[in-house]
GROMACS .gro file of C-alpha atoms in nm:
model
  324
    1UNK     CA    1  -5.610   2.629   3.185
    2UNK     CA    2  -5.395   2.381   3.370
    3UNK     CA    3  -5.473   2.301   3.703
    4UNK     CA    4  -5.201   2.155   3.936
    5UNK     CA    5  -5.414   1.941   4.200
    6UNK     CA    6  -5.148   1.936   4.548
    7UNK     CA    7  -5.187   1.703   4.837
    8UNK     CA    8  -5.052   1.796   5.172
    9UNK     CA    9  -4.784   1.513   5.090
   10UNK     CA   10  -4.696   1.700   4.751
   11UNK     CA   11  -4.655   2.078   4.928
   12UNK     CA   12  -4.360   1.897   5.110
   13UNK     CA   13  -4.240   1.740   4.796
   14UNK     CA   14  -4.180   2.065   4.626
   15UNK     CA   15  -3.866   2.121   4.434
   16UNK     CA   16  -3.618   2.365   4.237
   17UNK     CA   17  -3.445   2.263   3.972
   18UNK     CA   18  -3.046   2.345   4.082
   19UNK     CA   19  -2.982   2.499   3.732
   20UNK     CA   20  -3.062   2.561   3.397
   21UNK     CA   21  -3.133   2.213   3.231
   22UNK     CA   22  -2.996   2.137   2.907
   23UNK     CA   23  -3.265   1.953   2.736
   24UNK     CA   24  -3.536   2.176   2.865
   25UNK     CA   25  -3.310   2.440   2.719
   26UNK     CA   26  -3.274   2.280   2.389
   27UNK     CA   27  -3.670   2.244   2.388
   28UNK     CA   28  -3.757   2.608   2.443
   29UNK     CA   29  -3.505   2.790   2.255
   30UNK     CA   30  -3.580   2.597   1.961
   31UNK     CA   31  -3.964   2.767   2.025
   32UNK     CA   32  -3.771   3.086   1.983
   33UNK     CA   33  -3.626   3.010   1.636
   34UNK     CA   34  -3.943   2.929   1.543
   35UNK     CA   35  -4.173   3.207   1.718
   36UNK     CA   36  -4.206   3.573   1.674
   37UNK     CA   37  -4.221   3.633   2.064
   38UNK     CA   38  -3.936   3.822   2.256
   39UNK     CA   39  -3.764   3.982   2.053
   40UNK     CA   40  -3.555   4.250   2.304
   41UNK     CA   41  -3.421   3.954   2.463
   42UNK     CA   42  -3.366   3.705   2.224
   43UNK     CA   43  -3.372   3.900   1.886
   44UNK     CA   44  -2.952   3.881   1.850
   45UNK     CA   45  -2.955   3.523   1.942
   46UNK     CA   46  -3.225   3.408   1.706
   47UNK     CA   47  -3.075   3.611   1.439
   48UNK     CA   48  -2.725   3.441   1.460
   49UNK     CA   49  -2.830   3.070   1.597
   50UNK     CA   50  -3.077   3.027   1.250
   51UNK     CA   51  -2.700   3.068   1.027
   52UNK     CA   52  -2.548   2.825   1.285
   53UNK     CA   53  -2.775   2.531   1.307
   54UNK     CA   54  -2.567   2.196   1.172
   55UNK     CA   55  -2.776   2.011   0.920
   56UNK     CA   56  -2.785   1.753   1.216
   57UNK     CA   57  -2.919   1.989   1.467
   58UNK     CA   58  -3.247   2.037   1.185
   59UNK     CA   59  -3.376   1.710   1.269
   60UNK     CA   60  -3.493   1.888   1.612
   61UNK     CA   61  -3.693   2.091   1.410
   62UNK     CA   62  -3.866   1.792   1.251
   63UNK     CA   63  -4.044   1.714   1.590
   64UNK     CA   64  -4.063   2.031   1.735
   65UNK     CA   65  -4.345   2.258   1.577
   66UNK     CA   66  -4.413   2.619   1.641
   67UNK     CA   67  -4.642   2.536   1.819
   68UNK     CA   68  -4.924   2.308   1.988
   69UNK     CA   69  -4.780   1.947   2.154
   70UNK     CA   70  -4.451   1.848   2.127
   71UNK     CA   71  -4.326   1.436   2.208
   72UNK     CA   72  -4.277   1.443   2.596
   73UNK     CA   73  -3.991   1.213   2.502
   74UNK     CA   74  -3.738   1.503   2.384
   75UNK     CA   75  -3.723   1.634   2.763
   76UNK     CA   76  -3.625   1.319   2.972
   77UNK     CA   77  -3.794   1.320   3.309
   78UNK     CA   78  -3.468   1.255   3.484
   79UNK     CA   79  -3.313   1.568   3.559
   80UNK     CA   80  -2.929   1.578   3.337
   81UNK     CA   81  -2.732   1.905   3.465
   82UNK     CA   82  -2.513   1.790   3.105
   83UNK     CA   83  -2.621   1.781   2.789
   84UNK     CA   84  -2.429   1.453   2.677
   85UNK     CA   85  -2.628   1.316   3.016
   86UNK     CA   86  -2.946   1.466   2.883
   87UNK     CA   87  -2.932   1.325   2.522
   88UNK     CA   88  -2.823   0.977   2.640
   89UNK     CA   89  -3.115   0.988   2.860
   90UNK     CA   90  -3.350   1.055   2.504
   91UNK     CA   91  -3.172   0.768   2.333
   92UNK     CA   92  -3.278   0.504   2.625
   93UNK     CA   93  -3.623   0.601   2.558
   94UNK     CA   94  -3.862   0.319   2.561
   95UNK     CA   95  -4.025   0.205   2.236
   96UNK     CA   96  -4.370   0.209   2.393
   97UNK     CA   97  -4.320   0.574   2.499
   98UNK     CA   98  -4.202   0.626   2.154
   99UNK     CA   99  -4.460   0.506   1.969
  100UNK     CA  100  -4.704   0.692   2.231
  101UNK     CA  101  -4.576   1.024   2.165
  102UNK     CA  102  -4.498   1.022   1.780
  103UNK     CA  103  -4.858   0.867   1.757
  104UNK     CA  104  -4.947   1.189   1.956
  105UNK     CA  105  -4.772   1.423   1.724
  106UNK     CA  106  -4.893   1.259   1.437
  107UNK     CA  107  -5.294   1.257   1.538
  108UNK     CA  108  -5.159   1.689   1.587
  109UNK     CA  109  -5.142   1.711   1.218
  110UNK     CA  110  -4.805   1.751   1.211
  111UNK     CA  111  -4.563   1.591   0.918
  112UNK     CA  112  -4.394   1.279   1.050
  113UNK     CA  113  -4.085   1.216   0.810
  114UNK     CA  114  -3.982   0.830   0.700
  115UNK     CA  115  -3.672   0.904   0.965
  116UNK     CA  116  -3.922   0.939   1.244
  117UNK     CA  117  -4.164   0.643   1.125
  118UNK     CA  118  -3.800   0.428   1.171
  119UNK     CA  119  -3.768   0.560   1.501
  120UNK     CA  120  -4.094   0.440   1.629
  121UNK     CA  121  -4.075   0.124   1.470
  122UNK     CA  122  -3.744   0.072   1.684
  123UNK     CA  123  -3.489   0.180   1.480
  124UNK     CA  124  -3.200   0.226   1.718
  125UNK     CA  125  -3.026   0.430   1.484
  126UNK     CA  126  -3.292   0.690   1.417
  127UNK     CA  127  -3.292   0.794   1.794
  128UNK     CA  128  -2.976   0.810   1.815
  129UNK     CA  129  -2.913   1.041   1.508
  130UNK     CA  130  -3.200   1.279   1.726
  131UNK     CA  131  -2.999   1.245   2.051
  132UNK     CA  132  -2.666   1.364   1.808
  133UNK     CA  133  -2.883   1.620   1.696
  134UNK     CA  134  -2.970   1.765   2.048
  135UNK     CA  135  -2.581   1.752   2.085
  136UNK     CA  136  -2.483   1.907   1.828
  137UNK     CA  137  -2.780   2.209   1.826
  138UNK     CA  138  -2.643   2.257   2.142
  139UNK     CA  139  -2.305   2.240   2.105
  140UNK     CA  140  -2.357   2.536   1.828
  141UNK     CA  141  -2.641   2.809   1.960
  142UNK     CA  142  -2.666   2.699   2.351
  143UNK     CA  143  -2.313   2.651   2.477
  144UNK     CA  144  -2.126   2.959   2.392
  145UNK     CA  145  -2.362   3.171   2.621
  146UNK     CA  146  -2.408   2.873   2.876
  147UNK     CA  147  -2.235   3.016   3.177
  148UNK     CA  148  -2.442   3.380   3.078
  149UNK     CA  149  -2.792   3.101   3.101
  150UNK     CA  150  -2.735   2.939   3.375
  151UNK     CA  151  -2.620   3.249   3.583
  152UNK     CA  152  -2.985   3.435   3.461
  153UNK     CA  153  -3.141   3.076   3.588
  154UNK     CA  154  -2.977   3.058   3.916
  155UNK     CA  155  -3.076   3.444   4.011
  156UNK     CA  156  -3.448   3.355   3.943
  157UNK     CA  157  -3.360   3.059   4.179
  158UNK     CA  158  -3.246   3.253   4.444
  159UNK     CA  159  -3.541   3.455   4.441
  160UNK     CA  160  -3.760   3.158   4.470
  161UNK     CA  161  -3.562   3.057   4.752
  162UNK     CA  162  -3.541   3.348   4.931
  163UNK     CA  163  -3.929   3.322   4.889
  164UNK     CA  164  -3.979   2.994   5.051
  165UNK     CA  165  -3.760   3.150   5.333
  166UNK     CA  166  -3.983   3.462   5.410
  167UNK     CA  167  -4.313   3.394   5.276
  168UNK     CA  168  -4.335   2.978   5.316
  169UNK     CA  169  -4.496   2.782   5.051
  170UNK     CA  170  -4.758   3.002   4.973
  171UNK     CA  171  -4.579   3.266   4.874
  172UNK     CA  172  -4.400   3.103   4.647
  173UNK     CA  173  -4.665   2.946   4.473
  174UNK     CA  174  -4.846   3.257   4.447
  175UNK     CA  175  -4.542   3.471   4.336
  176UNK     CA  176  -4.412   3.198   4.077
  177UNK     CA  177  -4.492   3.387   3.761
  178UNK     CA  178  -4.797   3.623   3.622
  179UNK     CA  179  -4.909   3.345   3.438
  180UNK     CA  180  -5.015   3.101   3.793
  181UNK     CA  181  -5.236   3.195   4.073
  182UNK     CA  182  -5.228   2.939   4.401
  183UNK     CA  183  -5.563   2.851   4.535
  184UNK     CA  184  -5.509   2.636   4.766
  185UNK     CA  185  -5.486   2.323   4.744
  186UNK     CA  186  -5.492   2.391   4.315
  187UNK     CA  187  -5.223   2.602   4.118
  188UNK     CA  188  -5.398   2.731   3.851
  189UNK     CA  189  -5.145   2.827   3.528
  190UNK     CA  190  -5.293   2.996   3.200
  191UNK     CA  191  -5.254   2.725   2.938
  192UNK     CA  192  -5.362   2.681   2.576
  193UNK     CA  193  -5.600   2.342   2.640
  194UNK     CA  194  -5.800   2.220   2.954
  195UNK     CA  195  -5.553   1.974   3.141
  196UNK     CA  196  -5.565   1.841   3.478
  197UNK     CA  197  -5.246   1.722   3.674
  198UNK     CA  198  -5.298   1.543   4.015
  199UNK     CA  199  -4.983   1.515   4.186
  200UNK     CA  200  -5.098   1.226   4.390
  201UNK     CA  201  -4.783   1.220   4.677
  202UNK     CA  202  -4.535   1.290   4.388
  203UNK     CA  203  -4.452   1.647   4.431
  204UNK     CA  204  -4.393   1.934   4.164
  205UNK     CA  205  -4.071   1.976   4.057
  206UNK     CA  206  -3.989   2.380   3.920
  207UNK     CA  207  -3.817   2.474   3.641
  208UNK     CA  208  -3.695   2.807   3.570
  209UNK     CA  209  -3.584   2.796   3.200
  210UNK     CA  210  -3.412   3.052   3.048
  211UNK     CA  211  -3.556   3.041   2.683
  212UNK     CA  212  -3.914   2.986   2.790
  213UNK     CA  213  -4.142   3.293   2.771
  214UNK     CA  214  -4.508   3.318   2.840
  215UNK     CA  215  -4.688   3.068   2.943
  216UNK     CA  216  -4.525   2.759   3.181
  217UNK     CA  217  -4.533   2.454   3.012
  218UNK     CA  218  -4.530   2.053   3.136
  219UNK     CA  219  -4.575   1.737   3.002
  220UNK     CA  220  -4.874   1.608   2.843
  221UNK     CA  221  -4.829   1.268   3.002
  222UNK     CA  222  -4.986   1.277   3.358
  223UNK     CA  223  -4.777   0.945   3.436
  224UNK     CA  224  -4.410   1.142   3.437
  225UNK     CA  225  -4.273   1.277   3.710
  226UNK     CA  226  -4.454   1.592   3.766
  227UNK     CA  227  -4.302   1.996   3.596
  228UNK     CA  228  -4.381   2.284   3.590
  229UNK     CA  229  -4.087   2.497   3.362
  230UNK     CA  230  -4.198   2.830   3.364
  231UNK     CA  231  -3.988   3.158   3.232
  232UNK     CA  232  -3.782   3.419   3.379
  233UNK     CA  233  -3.722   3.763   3.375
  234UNK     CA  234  -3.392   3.917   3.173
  235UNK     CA  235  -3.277   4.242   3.276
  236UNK     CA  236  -3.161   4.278   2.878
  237UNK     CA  237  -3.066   4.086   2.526
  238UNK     CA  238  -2.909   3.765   2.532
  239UNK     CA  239  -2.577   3.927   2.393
  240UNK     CA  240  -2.382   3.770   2.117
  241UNK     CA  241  -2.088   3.957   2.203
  242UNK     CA  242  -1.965   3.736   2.436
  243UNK     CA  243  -1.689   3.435   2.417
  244UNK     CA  244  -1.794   3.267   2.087
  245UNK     CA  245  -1.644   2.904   2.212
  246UNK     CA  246  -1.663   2.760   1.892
  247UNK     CA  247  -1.290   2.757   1.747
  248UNK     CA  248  -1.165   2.695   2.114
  249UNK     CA  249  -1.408   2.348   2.171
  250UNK     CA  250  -1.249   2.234   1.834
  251UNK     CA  251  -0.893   2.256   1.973
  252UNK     CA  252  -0.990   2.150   2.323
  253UNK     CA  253  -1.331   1.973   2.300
  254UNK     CA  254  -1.657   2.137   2.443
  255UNK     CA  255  -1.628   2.019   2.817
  256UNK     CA  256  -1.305   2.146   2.818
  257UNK     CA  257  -1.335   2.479   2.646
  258UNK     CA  258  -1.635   2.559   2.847
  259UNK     CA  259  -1.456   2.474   3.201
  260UNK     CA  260  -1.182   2.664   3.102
  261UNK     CA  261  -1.424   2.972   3.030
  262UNK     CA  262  -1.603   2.897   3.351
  263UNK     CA  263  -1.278   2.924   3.522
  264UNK     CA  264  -1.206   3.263   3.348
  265UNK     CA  265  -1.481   3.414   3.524
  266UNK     CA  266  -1.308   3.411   3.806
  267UNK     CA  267  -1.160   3.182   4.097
  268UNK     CA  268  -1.357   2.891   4.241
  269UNK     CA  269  -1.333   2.540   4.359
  270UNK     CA  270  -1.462   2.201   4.165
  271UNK     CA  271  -1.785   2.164   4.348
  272UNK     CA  272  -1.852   2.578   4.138
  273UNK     CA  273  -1.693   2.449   3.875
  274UNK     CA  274  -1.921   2.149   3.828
  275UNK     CA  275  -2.226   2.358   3.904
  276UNK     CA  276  -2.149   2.657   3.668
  277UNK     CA  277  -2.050   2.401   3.381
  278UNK     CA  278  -2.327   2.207   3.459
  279UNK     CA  279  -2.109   1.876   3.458
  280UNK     CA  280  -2.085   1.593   3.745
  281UNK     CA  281  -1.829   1.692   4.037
  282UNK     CA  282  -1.608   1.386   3.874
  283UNK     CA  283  -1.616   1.554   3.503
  284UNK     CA  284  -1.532   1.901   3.658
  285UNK     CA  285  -1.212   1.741   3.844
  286UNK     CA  286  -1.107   1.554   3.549
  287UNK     CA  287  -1.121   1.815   3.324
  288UNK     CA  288  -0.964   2.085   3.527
  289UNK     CA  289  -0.688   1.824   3.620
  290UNK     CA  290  -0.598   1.815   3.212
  291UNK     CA  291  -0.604   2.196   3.175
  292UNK     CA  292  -0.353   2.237   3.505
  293UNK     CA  293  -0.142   1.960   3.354
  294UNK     CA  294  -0.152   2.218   3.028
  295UNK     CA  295  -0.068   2.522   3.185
  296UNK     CA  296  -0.406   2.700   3.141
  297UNK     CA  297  -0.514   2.700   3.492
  298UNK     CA  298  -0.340   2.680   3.871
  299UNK     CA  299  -0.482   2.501   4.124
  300UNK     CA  300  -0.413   2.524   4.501
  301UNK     CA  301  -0.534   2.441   4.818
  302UNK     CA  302  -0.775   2.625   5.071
  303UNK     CA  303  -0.846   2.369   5.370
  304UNK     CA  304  -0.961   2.114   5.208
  305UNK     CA  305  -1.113   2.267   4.888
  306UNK     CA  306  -0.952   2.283   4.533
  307UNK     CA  307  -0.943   2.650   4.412
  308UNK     CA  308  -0.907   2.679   4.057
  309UNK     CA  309  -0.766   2.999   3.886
  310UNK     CA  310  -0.721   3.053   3.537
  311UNK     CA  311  -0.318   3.121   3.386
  312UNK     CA  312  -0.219   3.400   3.211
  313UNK     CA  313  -0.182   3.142   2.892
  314UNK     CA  314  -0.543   3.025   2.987
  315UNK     CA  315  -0.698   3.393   2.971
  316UNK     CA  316  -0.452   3.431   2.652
  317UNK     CA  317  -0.601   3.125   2.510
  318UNK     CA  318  -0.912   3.242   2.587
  319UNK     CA  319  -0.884   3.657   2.425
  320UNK     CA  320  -0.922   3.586   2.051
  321UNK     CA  321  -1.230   3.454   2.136
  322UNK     CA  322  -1.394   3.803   2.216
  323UNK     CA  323  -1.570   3.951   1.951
  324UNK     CA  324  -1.507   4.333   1.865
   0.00000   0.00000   0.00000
């Protein structure tokens, strides 16, 4: 069992992740290649994603085991709302923490390969061939369905917000997920080991992953900034059906491809096109600034917000991408 130890400082320190994070992402769906575990919802995806993986993307898989302790190091504690973001964030990881956590994984039983002895002896460009590898893993199983994950995430977030409104803290600590029970001032959440986490005046921050199922998970380290990512409920298969945004990020480069698809799904101004895209309000601007310039979206003005609206090139563009 984990047991979440909350000060009356922490209970006001409580936050929700805005969206699906990438690296978090990255983290648990690889658990899905590798596990049996929920199959109506995943099943299509894992099936499809194990033919996919770039041979870069398989270095993940050297430090991510079925199961048992993974290196706190591959989920930064920052919170990145990009994946680029995200996987910078893993390549300015401290030596020390390196070291730390490979030593962990090692004293696991788990097979550390010469390219991760490099790494911990400081070898810049082992870490960041594993922060390529994040990209690129991503890039190929995550980012085609991204706008489908984070719009799963963001329901379970209204729920937890709507919550808060009616029910105050205590309900939604209580209601989180099967898997916790709130006894004040302790959350209690089913766990494979015994850990303790005392928030000490640092607050919990929640994350609602979209690829975690079971139990919630957090970091081993009790000195990072304090998670809980737990798992959500899916009212069916991730679909594979969908816009396969693979050809179209080759012509127009992943940002891009995934904005324009974002735009697609219908009208909506650059502070909704940062957040469904999961890119800074700057990125989303830039981006959809290039695509107007290109013909594949319109932009106009309502007051003083943006709206963007995809072209009838743009949707064209977009067509061949739908598998029948």
């Amino acid at each position: 069992m984990l047991k979440i130890h909350f000060t009356e400082k922490d209970l006001a320190r409580i936050k929700i992740a805005a969206s699906a994070e990438p690296m978090w992402e990255v983290l648990t769906s690889a658990y899905r290649l590798r596990r049996p575990e929920g199959g109506r919802v995943y099943g299509q995806w894992r099936n499809e994603s194990r033919s996919v993986i770039p041979a870069t993307g398989k270095a993940l898989m050297d430090v991510i085991p079925a199961y048992g302790y993974c290196p706190d190091f591959l989920t930064p504690a920052d919170s990145a709302p990009d994946i680029h973001d995200g996987a910078s964030a893993l390549v300015r990881t401290p030596e020390a923490e390196l070291r730390r956590d490979l030593g962990e994984f090692a004293v696991q039983g788990n097979r550390i390969p010469p390219w991760l002895v490099r790494m911990a002896e400081g070898e810049s460009s082992a870490l960041r061939g594993l922060g390529t590898a994040a990209q690129e893993y991503f890039r190929q199983c995550l980012a085609p369905h991204w706008s489908h994950i984070t719009r799963t995430v963001a329901k379970d977030r209204a729920l937890r917000a709507e919550a808060l409104l009616s029910g105050g803290l205590d309900l939604l600590l209580s209601t989180l997920h099967k898997s916790v029970r709130w006894r004040a001032p302790v959350l209690e959440v089913d766990f494979p080991v015994e850990q303790d986490l005392h928030l000490d005046g640092r607050g919990l921050r929640l994350i609602p992953s979209f690829f975690c199922h079971g139990m919630p998970t957090t970091y081993k380290n009790p000195e990072l900034s304090p998670v809980l990512v737990y798992s959500i409920d899916h009212q069916g298969p991730l679909s594979t059906g969908g816009r396969d945004l693979g050809a179209l990020s080759a012509l127009l480069g992943e940002t891009r491809s995934r904005v324009l698809e974002a735009v697609a799904q219908g009208d909506c101004n650059t502070s909704e096109l940062a957040y469904r895209t999961q890119t800074s309000l700057a990125t989303a601007s830039q981006h959809a600034s290039v695509l107007r310039n290109a013909g594949l979206i319109a932009s106009h003005k309502i007051g003083k917000s943006m709206i963007h609206v995809a072209s009838e090139l743009g949707l064209a563009l977009l067509s061949p991408q739908v598998r029948h």
